[in-house]
CSV table of C-alpha atoms and ligand atoms in Angstrom, one decimal:
chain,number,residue,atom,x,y,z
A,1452,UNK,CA,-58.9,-17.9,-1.1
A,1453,UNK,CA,-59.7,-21.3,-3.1
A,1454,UNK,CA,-58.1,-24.5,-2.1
A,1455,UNK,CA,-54.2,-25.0,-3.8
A,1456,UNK,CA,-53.6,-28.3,-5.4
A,1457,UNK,CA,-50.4,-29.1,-6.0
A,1458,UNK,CA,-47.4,-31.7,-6.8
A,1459,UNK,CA,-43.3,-31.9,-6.7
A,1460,UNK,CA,-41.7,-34.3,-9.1
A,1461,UNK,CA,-37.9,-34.9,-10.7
A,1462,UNK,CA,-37.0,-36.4,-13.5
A,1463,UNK,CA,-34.0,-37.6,-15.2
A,1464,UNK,CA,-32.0,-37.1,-18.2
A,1465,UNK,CA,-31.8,-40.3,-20.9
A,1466,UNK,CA,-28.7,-40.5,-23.0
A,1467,UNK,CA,-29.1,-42.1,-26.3
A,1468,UNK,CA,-26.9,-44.6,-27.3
A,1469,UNK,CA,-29.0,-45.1,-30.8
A,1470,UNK,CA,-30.0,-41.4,-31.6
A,1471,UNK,CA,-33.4,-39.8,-32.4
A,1472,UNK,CA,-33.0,-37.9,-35.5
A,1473,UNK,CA,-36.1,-37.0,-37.9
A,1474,UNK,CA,-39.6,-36.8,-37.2
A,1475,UNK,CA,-42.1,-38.1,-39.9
A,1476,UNK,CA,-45.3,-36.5,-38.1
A,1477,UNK,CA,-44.1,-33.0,-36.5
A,1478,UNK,CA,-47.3,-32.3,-34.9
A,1479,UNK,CA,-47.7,-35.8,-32.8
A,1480,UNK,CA,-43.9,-35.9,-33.3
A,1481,UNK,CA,-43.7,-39.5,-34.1
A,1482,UNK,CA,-39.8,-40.5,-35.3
A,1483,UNK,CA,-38.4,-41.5,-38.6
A,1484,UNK,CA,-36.4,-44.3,-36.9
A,1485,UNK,CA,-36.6,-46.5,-32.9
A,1486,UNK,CA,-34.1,-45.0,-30.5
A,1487,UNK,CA,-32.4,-46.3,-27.1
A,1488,UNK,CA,-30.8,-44.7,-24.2
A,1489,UNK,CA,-30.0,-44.8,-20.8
A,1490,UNK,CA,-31.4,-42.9,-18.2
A,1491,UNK,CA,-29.0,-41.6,-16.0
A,1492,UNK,CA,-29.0,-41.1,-11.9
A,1493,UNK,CA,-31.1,-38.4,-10.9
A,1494,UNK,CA,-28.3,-37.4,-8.6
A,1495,UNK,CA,-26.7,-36.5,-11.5
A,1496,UNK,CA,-28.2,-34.3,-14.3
A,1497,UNK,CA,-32.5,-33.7,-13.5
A,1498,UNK,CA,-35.5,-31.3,-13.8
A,1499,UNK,CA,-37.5,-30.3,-10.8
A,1500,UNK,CA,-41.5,-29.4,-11.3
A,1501,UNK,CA,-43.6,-27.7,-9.3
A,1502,UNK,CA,-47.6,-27.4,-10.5
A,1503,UNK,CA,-50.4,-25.7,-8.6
A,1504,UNK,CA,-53.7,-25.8,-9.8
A,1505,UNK,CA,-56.0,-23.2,-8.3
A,1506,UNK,CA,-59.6,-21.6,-8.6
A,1507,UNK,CA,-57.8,-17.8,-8.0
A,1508,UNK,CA,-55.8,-18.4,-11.2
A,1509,UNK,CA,-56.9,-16.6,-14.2
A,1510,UNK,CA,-54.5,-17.8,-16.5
A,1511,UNK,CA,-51.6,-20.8,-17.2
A,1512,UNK,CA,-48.6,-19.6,-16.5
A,1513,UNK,CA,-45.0,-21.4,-16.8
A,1514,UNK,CA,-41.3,-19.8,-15.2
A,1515,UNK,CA,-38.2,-22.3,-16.6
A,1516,UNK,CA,-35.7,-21.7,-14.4
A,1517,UNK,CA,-37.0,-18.4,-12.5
A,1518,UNK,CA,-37.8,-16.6,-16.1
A,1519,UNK,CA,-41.5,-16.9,-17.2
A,1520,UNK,CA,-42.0,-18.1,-20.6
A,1521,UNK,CA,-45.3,-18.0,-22.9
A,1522,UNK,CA,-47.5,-20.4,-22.4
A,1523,UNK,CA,-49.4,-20.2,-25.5
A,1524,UNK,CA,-46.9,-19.9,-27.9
A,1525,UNK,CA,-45.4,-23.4,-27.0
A,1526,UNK,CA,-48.1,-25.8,-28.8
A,1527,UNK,CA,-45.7,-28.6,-27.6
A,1528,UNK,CA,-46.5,-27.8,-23.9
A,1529,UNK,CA,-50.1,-26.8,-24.6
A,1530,UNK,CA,-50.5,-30.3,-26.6
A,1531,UNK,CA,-49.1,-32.2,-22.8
A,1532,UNK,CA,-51.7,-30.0,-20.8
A,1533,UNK,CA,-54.7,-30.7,-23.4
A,1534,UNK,CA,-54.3,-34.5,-23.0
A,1535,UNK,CA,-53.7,-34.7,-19.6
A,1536,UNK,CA,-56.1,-32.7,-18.8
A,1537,UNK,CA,-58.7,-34.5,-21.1
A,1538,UNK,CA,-57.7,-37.6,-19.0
A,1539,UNK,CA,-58.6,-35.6,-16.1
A,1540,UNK,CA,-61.8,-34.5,-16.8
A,1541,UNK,CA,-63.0,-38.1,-18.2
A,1542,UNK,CA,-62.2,-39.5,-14.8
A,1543,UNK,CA,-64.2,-36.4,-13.0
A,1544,UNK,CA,-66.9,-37.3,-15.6
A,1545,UNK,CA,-66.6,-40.9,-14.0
A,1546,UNK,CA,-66.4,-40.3,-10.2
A,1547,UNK,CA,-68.3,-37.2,-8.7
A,1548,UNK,CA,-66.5,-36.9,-5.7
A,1549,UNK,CA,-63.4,-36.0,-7.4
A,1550,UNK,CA,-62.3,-32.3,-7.0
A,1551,UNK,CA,-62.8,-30.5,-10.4
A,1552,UNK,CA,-58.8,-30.0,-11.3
A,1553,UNK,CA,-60.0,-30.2,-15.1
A,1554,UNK,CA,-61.1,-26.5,-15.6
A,1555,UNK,CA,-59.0,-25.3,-13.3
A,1556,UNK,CA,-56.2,-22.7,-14.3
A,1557,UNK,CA,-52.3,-23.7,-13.8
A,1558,UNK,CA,-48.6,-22.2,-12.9
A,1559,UNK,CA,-45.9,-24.4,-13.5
A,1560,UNK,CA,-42.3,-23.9,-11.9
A,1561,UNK,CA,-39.4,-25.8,-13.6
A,1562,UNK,CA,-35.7,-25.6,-12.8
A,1563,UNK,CA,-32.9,-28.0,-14.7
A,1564,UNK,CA,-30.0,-28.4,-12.6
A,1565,UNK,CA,-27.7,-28.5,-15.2
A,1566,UNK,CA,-27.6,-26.2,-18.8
A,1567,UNK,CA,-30.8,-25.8,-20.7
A,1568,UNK,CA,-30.9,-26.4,-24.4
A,1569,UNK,CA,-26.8,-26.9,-24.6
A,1570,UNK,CA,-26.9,-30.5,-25.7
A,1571,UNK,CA,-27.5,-32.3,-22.5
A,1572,UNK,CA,-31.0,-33.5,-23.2
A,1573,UNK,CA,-32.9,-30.8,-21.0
A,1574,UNK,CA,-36.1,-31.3,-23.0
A,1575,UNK,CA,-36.1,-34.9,-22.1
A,1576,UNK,CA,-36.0,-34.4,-18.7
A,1577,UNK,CA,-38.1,-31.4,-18.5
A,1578,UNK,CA,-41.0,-33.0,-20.5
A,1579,UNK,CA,-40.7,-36.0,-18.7
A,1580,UNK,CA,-41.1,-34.1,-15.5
A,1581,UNK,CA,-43.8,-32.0,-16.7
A,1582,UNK,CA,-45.7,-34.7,-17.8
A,1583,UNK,CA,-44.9,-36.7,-14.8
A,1584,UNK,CA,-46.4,-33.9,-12.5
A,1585,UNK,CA,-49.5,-33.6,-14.4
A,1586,UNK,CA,-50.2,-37.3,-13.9
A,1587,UNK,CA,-49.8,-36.8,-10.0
A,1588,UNK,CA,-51.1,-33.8,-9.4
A,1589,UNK,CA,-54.6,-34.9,-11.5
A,1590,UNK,CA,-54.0,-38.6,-10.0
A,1591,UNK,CA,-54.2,-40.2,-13.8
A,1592,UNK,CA,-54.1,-44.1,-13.3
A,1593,UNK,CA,-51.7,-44.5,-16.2
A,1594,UNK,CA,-48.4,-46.8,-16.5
A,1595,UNK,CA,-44.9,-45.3,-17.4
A,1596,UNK,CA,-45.5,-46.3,-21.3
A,1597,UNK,CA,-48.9,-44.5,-21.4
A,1598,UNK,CA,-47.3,-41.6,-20.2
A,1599,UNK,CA,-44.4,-41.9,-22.3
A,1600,UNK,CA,-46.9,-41.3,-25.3
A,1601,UNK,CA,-47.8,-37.6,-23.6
A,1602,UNK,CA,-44.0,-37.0,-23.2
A,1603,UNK,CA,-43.3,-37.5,-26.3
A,1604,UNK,CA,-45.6,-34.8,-27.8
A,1605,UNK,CA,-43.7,-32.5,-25.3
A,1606,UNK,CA,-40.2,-34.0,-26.7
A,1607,UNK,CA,-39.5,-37.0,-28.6
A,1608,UNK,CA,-36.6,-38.0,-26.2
A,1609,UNK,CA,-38.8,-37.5,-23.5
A,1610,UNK,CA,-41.0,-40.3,-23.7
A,1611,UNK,CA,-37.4,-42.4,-23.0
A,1612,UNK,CA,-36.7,-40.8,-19.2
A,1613,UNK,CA,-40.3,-42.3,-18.2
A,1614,UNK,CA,-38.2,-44.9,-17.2
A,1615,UNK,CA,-34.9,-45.7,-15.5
A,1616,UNK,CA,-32.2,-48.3,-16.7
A,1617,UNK,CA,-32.3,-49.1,-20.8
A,1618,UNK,CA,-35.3,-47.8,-22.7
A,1619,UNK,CA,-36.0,-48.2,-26.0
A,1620,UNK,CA,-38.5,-45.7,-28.0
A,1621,UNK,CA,-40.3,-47.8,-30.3
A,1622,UNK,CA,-41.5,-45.8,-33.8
A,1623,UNK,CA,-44.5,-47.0,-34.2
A,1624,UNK,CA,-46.6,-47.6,-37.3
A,1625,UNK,CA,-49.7,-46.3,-36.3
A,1626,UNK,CA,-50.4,-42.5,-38.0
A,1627,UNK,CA,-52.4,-41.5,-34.4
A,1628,UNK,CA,-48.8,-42.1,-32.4
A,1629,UNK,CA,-50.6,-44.9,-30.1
A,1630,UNK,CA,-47.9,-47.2,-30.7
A,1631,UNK,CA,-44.5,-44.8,-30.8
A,1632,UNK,CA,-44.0,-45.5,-26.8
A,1633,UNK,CA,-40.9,-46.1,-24.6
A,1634,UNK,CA,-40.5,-49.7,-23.6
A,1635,UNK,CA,-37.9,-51.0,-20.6
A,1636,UNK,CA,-35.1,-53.2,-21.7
A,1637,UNK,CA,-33.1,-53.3,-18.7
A,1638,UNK,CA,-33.8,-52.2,-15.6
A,1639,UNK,CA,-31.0,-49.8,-13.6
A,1640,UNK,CA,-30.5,-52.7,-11.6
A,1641,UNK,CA,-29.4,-55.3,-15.0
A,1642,UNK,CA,-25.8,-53.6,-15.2
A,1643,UNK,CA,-24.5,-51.9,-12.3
A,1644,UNK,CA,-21.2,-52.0,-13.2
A,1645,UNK,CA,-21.5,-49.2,-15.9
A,1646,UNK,CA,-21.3,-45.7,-15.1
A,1647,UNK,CA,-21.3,-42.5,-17.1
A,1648,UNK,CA,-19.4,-39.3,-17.1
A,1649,UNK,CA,-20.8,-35.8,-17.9
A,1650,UNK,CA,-17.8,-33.8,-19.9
A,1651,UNK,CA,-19.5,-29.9,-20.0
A,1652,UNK,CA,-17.6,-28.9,-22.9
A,1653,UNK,CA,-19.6,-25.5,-23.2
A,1654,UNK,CA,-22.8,-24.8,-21.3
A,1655,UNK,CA,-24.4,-22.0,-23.8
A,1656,UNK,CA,-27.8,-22.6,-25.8
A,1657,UNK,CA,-27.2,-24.4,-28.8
A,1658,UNK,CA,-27.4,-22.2,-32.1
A,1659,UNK,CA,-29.7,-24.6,-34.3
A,1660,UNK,CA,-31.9,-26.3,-31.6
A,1661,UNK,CA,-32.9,-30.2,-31.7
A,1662,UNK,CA,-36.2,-29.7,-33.4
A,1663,UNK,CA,-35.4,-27.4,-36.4
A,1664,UNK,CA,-31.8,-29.3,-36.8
A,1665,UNK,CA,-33.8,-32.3,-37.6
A,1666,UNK,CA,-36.4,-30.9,-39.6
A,1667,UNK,CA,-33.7,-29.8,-41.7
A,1668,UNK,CA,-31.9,-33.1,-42.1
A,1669,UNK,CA,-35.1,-34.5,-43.0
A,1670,UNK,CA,-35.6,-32.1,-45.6
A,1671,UNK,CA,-31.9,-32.4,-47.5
A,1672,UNK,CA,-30.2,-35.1,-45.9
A,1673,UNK,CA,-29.6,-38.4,-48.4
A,1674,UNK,CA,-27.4,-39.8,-45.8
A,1675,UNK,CA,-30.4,-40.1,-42.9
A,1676,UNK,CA,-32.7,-42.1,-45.5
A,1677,UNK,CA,-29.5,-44.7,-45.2
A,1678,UNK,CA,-29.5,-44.3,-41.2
A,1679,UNK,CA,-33.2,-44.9,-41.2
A,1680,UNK,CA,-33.6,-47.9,-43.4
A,1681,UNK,CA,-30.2,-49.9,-43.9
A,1682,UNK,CA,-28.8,-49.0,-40.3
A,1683,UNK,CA,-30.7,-48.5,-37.5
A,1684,UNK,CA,-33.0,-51.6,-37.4
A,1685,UNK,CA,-30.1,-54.1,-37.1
A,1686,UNK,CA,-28.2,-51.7,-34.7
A,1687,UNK,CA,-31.4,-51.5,-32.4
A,1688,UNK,CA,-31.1,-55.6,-32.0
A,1689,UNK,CA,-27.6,-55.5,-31.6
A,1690,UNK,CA,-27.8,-52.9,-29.3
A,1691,UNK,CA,-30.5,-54.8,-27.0
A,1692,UNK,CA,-28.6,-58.0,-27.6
A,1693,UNK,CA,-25.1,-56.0,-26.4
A,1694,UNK,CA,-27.2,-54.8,-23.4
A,1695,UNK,CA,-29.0,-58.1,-22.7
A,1696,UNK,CA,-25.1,-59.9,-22.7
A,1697,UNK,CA,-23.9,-56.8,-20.9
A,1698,UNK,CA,-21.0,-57.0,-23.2
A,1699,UNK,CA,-19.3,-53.2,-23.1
A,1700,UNK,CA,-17.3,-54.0,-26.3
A,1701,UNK,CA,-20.1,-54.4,-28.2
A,1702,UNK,CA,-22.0,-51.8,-26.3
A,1703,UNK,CA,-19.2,-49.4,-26.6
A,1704,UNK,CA,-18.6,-49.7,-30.5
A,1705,UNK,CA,-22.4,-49.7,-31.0
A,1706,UNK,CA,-22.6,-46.3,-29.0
A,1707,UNK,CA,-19.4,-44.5,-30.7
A,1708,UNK,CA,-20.8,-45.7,-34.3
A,1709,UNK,CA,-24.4,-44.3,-33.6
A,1710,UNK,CA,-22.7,-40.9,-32.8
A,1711,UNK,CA,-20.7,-40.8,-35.2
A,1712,UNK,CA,-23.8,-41.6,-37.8
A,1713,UNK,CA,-25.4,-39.4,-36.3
A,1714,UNK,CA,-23.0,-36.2,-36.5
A,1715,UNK,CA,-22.3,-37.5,-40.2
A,1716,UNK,CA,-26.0,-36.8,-40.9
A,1717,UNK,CA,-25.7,-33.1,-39.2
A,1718,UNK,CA,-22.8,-32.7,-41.8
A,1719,UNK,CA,-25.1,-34.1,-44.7
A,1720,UNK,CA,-27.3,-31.6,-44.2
A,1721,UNK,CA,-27.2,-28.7,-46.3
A,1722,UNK,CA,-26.6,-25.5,-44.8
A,1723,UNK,CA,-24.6,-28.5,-42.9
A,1724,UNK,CA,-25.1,-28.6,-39.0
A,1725,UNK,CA,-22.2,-28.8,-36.7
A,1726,UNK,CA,-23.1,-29.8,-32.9
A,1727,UNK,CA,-19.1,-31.0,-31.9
A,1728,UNK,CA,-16.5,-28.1,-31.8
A,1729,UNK,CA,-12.6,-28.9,-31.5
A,1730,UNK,CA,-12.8,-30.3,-27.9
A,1731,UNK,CA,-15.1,-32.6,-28.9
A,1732,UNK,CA,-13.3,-33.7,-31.8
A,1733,UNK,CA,-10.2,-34.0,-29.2
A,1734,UNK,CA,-12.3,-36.3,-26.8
A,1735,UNK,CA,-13.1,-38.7,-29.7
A,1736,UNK,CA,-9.7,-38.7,-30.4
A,1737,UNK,CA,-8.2,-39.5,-26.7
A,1738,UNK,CA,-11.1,-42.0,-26.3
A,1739,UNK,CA,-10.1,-44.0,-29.6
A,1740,UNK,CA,-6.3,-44.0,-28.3
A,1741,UNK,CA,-7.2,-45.4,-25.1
A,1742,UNK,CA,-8.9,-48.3,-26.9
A,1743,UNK,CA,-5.8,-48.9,-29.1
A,1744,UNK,CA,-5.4,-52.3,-26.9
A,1745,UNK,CA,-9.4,-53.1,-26.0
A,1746,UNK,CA,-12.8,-50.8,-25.7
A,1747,UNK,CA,-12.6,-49.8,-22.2
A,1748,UNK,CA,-14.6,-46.3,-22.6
A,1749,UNK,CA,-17.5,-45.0,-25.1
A,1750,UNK,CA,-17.9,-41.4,-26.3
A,1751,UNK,CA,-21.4,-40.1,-27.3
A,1752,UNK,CA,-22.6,-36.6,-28.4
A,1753,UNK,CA,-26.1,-35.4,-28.7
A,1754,UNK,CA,-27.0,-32.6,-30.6
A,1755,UNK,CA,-24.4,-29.6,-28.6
A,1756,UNK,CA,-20.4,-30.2,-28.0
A,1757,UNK,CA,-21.1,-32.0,-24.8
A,1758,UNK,CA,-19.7,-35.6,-23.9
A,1759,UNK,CA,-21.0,-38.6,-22.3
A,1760,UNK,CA,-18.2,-41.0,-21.4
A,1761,UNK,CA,-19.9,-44.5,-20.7
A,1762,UNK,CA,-17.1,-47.2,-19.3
A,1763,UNK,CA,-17.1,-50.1,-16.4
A,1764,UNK,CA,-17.0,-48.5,-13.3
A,1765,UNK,CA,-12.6,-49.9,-12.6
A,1766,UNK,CA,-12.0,-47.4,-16.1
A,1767,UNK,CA,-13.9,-44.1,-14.8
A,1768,UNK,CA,-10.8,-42.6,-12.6
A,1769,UNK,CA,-8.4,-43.8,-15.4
A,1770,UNK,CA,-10.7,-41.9,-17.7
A,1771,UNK,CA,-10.8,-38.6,-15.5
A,1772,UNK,CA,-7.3,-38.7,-15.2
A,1773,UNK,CA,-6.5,-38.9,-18.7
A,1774,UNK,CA,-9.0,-36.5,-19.4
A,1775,UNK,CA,-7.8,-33.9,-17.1
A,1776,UNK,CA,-3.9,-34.1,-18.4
A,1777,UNK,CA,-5.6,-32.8,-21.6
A,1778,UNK,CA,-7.7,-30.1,-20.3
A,1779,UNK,CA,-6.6,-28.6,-17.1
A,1780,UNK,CA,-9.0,-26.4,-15.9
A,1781,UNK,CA,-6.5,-23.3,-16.3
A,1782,UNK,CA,-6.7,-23.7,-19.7
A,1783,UNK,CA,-9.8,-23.0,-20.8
A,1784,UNK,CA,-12.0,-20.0,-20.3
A,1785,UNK,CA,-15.4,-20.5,-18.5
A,1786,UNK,CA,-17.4,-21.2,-21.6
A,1787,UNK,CA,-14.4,-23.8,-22.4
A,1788,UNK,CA,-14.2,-25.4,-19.2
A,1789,UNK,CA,-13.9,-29.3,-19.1
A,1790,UNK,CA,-15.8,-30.6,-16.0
A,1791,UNK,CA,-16.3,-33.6,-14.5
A,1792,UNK,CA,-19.6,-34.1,-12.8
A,1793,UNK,CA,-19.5,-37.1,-9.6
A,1794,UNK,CA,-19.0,-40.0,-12.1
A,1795,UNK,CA,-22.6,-42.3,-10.9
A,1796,UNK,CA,-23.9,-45.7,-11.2
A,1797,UNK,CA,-26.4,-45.2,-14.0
A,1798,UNK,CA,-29.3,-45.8,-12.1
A,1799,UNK,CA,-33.2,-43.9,-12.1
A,1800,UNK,CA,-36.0,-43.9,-12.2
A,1801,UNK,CA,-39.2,-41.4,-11.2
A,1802,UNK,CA,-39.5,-40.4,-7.3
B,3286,LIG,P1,-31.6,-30.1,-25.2
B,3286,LIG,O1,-30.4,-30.6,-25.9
B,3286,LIG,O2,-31.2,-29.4,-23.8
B,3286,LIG,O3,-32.6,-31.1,-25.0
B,3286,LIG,P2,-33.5,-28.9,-27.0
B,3286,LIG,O4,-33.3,-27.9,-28.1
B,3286,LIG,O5,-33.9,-30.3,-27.4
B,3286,LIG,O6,-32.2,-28.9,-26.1
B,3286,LIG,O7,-34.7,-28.4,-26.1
B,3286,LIG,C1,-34.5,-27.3,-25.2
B,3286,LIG,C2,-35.9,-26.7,-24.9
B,3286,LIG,O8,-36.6,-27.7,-24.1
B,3286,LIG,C3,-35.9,-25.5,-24.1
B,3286,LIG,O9,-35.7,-24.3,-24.9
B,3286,LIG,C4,-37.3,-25.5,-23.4
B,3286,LIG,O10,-38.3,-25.1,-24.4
B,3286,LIG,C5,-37.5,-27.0,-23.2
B,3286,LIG,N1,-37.2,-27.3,-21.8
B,3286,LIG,C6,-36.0,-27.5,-21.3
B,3286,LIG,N2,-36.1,-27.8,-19.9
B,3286,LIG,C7,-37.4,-27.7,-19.6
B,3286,LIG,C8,-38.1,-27.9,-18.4
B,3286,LIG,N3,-37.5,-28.2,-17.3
B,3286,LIG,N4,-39.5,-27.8,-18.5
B,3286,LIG,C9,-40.1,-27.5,-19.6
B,3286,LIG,N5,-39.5,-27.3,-20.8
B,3286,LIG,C10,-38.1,-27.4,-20.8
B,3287,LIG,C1,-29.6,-35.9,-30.6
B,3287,LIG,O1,-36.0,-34.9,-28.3
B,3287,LIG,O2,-34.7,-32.8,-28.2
B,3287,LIG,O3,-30.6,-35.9,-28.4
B,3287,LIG,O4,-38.5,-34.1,-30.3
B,3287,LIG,O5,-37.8,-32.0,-31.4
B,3287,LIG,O6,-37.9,-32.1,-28.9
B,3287,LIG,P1,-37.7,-32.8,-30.2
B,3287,LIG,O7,-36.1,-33.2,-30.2
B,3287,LIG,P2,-35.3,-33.9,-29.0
B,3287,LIG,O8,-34.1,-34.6,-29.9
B,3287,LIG,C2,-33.1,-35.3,-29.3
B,3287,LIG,C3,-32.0,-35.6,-30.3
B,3287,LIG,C4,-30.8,-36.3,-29.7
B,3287,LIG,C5,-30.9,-37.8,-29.8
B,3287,LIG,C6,-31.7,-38.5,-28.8
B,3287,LIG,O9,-31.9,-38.1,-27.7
B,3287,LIG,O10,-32.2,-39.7,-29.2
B,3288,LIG,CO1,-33.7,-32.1,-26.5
């Protein structure tokens, strides 16, 4: 039997506060606009990757959560292998006492612990993590931004859970993608008094998934050329400047007005899109009352029906109180169910 290279990594969600939506290059998927998010705790919403690289292995193979999946027919996940394993093979090129990983054939094991493709930003974390892997397993002497460029050829929001705390994804102007990279604003450490809250309002796949849903937008959407050009720019500086200040106010209206762009833009496009179903409608609503007298919690909604509460840490049992008067678990059927994750610190970071 040949020798068995292999490598563990986790990686966690990031939760946008100013929301990735368009792509102006599909293939290197560079974004119409600059996004930020924050990555939440691993102990909270991650992937796990395993990848062995072996001589006996005739062919790349990849299970996602126990089920195997094609290989080939993903050019997303065949774009992250050809780079990183380019990289690779310039460094065997360099060094001959390297073991030759290049050529060799790959199975890759991934399990989310959390639902895949419902809205809760599994691609980022699952791209991150793949990509991550890669760079240990073929030891590629690359920083977190470098590899937030391979990410993000897996999954745009990828490139932003390279990093823990506040990340920005910088668009770039370049038409070969070498400058659409995540950057660090804040680091987990800069604001540990904010925490987030995971509402599960449905864990099934999404019907129109992230990447088509924006292709679409781009295609008939008027309302995302306004997002893109008269909105986002001055909401990314007010956003870093909210951040920087650690003002929650700001940070909170910022983060409710991005969402709410952002959904408006779903329903601009035509056949419209519609992520948010009635209990997410209701959350917006029971946030916005409890900040009648002051922002004290934000709401955001990716593309699926799911919540992220953000709030100071003295608001989160308030919040799961409230929260839980409206939907007690009897309620709702299983698909329906409202539940509350262990409210963390929003803290990461890669192992
Ligand atoms: P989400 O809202 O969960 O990010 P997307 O539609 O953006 O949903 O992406 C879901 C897709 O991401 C999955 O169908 C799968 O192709 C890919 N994906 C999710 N998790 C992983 C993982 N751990 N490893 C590799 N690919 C993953
Ligand atoms: C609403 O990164 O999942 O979550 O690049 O096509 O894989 P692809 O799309 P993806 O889109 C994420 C959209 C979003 C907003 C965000 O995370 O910024
Ligand atoms: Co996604």
């Amino acid at each position: 039997m040949a020798a068995i290279f292999e490598a563990t990594c986790t990686a966690p969600v990031n939760i946008a506060v100013v929301k990735y939506w368009g792509k102006r290059d599909t293939s290197l998927i560079l974004p119409t606009n600059s996004s930020l998010s924050v990555t939440l705790s691993q102990d909270q919403l991650h992937s796990k990757t395993s990848i062995r690289a072996s001589a006996d292995f005739t062919t790349d193979r990849l299970w996602l959560n126990g089920i195997e999946e094609s290989i080939e027919k993903n050019k997303r996940l065949v774009a992250c292998l050809r780079e990183t394993r380019a990289l690779r093979a310039t460094l065997e090129a360099e060094n001959a006492t390297l073991p030759k990983l290049a050529g060799l054939k790959i199975h890759i094991c991934s399990e989310n612990n959390f639902p895949t493709a419902a809205g809760l930003a599994s691609s980022a974390s699952g791209y991150a993590c793949l990509v991550y892997t890669l760079s240990k397993l073929f030891e590629l002497p690359l920083d977190a931004s470098d590899l937030s460029i391979v990410a993000r050829q897996g999954s745009g929001s990828a490139c932003r859970s390279l990093f823990g705390g506040f990340v920005a994804w910088e668009m770039g102007e370049k038409a070969d993608g070498s400058d659409s990279r995540a950057v660090q604003i804040a680091p987990e450490t800069h604001w540990p008094d904010l925490q987030a809250m995971i509402c599960v309002v449905s864990d099934e796949k999404k019907g129109t998934s992230s990447t088509e849903g924006m292709q679409l937008t781009v295609k008939t959407s008027a309302l995302l050329q306004h997002r893109i050009k008269d909105v986002v720019p001055k909401r990314m500086d007010d956003m870093i400047a909210a951040i920087h200040a650690k003002d929650f106010p700001k940070f909170a209206e910022l983060t409710m007005q991005d969402s709410n762009q952002f959904h408006a833009v779903c329903l601009d496009t035509y056949p419209p899109i519609f992520y948010m179903n009635d209990i997410s409608r209701a959350i917006i609503r029971i946030i916005t009352e409890y900040n009648k007298d002051g922002v004290k919690a934000a709401y955001t909604f990716d593309a699926g029906p799911n919540a992220v509460i953000y709030a100071p840490k003295e608001n989160m049992a308030e919040i799961y109180s409230i929260l839980s008067h409206y939907f007690p678990g009897a309620a709702f059927d299983d698909s329906l169910s409202l539940v509350k994750e262990n409210s963390e610190k929003v803290a990461a970071g890669l192992p």
